[in-house]
Every structure is written in C-alpha cells, then in structure tokens.
Amino acid sequence: LLQEAVTFEEVAVYFTKEQWALLNQVQRTLYVDVMLENYETLTSLGKSPVPSSAGAKSSGNFGSWPSC
C-alpha cells in the first residue's frame, strides 16, 4: 500500500465570511473540531501544519479559527 505525504493545506477547508454565515452552530463546531484534529495529527507527526505562505492565502477567508 503506497502512501503519500499530506499537508495541512491539502486537508484544510476554508470558508468565506458569507459561507461561514450560512453554517449553523453544529456545523461550525464540527469544522473547528475537525480542523483541530488535523492540526494535532500533523504536529504529532512532526510536520509543520501551516506553511509560511498560508497566512497570505487565508487572510480573506475563515480558514483561521473563526469564533463559533
């Protein structure tokens, strides 16, 4: 079974402000839980979950821990 490396960016989901506003509280909580789990998994493997270029990419959306 061949496995390839996965980056945080490949498993991350980003929402615009408009998309985020359409999510209900359960969906927002699930999003945060899944993103935290992905982050924790990658950091436990010694991977840098967010490359230095990711900040510019996510600055216009809610990929960075919105309030629920």
mmCIF file of C-alpha atoms in Angstrom:
data_model
loop_
_atom_site.group_PDB
_atom_site.id
_atom_site.type_symbol
_atom_site.label_atom_id
_atom_site.label_comp_id
_atom_site.label_asym_id
_atom_site.label_seq_id
_atom_site.Cartn_x
_atom_site.Cartn_y
_atom_site.Cartn_z
ATOM 1 C CA LEU A 1 0.000 0.000 0.000
ATOM 2 C CA LEU A 2 1.611 3.235 -1.192
ATOM 3 C CA GLN A 3 1.041 6.292 0.987
ATOM 4 C CA GLU A 4 1.927 9.840 0.065
ATOM 5 C CA ALA A 5 2.655 12.732 2.404
ATOM 6 C CA VAL A 6 -0.286 15.015 3.091
ATOM 7 C CA THR A 7 -0.012 18.659 4.051
ATOM 8 C CA PHE A 8 -2.390 20.656 6.213
ATOM 9 C CA GLU A 9 -3.307 22.746 3.173
ATOM 10 C CA GLU A 10 -4.449 19.598 1.353
ATOM 11 C CA VAL A 11 -6.934 18.687 4.079
ATOM 12 C CA ALA A 12 -7.929 22.178 5.189
ATOM 13 C CA VAL A 13 -11.299 23.660 4.307
ATOM 14 C CA TYR A 14 -11.680 27.418 4.054
ATOM 15 C CA PHE A 15 -14.908 29.416 4.104
ATOM 16 C CA THR A 16 -15.580 32.964 3.013
ATOM 17 C CA LYS A 17 -17.395 35.198 5.512
ATOM 18 C CA GLU A 18 -20.581 34.649 3.525
ATOM 19 C CA GLN A 19 -20.218 30.870 3.552
ATOM 20 C CA TRP A 20 -19.407 30.854 7.263
ATOM 21 C CA ALA A 21 -22.553 32.861 7.974
ATOM 22 C CA LEU A 22 -24.633 30.116 6.326
ATOM 23 C CA LEU A 23 -23.338 27.410 8.687
ATOM 24 C CA ASN A 24 -25.331 26.586 11.803
ATOM 25 C CA GLN A 25 -23.692 26.211 15.219
ATOM 26 C CA VAL A 26 -23.328 22.419 14.929
ATOM 27 C CA GLN A 27 -21.593 22.762 11.548
ATOM 28 C CA ARG A 28 -19.242 25.442 12.863
ATOM 29 C CA THR A 29 -18.330 23.349 15.886
ATOM 30 C CA LEU A 30 -17.713 20.299 13.688
ATOM 31 C CA TYR A 31 -15.485 22.387 11.413
ATOM 32 C CA VAL A 32 -13.357 23.605 14.308
ATOM 33 C CA ASP A 33 -13.144 20.109 15.816
ATOM 34 C CA VAL A 34 -12.023 18.533 12.534
ATOM 35 C CA MET A 35 -9.514 21.280 11.760
ATOM 36 C CA LEU A 36 -8.029 20.988 15.255
ATOM 37 C CA GLU A 37 -7.801 17.212 14.903
ATOM 38 C CA ASN A 38 -5.992 17.608 11.564
ATOM 39 C CA TYR A 39 -3.636 20.157 13.095
ATOM 40 C CA GLU A 40 -2.903 17.955 16.110
ATOM 41 C CA THR A 41 -2.303 14.906 13.923
ATOM 42 C CA LEU A 42 0.173 16.703 11.695
ATOM 43 C CA THR A 43 2.047 18.295 14.597
ATOM 44 C CA SER A 44 2.234 14.935 16.396
ATOM 45 C CA LEU A 45 3.972 13.570 13.287
ATOM 46 C CA GLY A 46 6.497 16.390 13.457
ATOM 47 C CA LYS A 47 5.056 18.145 10.430
ATOM 48 C CA SER A 48 4.650 21.882 10.116
ATOM 49 C CA PRO A 49 0.881 22.102 9.624
ATOM 50 C CA VAL A 50 0.803 25.569 8.098
ATOM 51 C CA PRO A 51 3.496 26.657 5.646
ATOM 52 C CA SER A 52 4.702 30.244 5.932
ATOM 53 C CA SER A 53 2.868 31.164 2.715
ATOM 54 C CA ALA A 54 -0.513 30.023 4.106
ATOM 55 C CA GLY A 55 -1.120 33.234 6.026
ATOM 56 C CA ALA A 56 -1.466 35.259 2.869
ATOM 57 C CA LYS A 57 -3.725 32.650 1.308
ATOM 58 C CA SER A 58 -6.179 32.508 4.187
ATOM 59 C CA SER A 59 -6.253 36.188 5.100
ATOM 60 C CA GLY A 60 -9.501 36.824 3.222
ATOM 61 C CA ASN A 61 -11.439 33.833 4.487
ATOM 62 C CA PHE A 62 -12.307 31.914 7.614
ATOM 63 C CA GLY A 63 -9.654 29.217 7.380
ATOM 64 C CA SER A 64 -8.106 30.562 10.564
ATOM 65 C CA TRP A 65 -10.184 29.661 13.604
ATOM 66 C CA PRO A 66 -13.319 31.782 13.430
ATOM 67 C CA SER A 67 -15.359 32.213 16.548
ATOM 68 C CA CYS A 68 -18.285 29.835 16.786
#
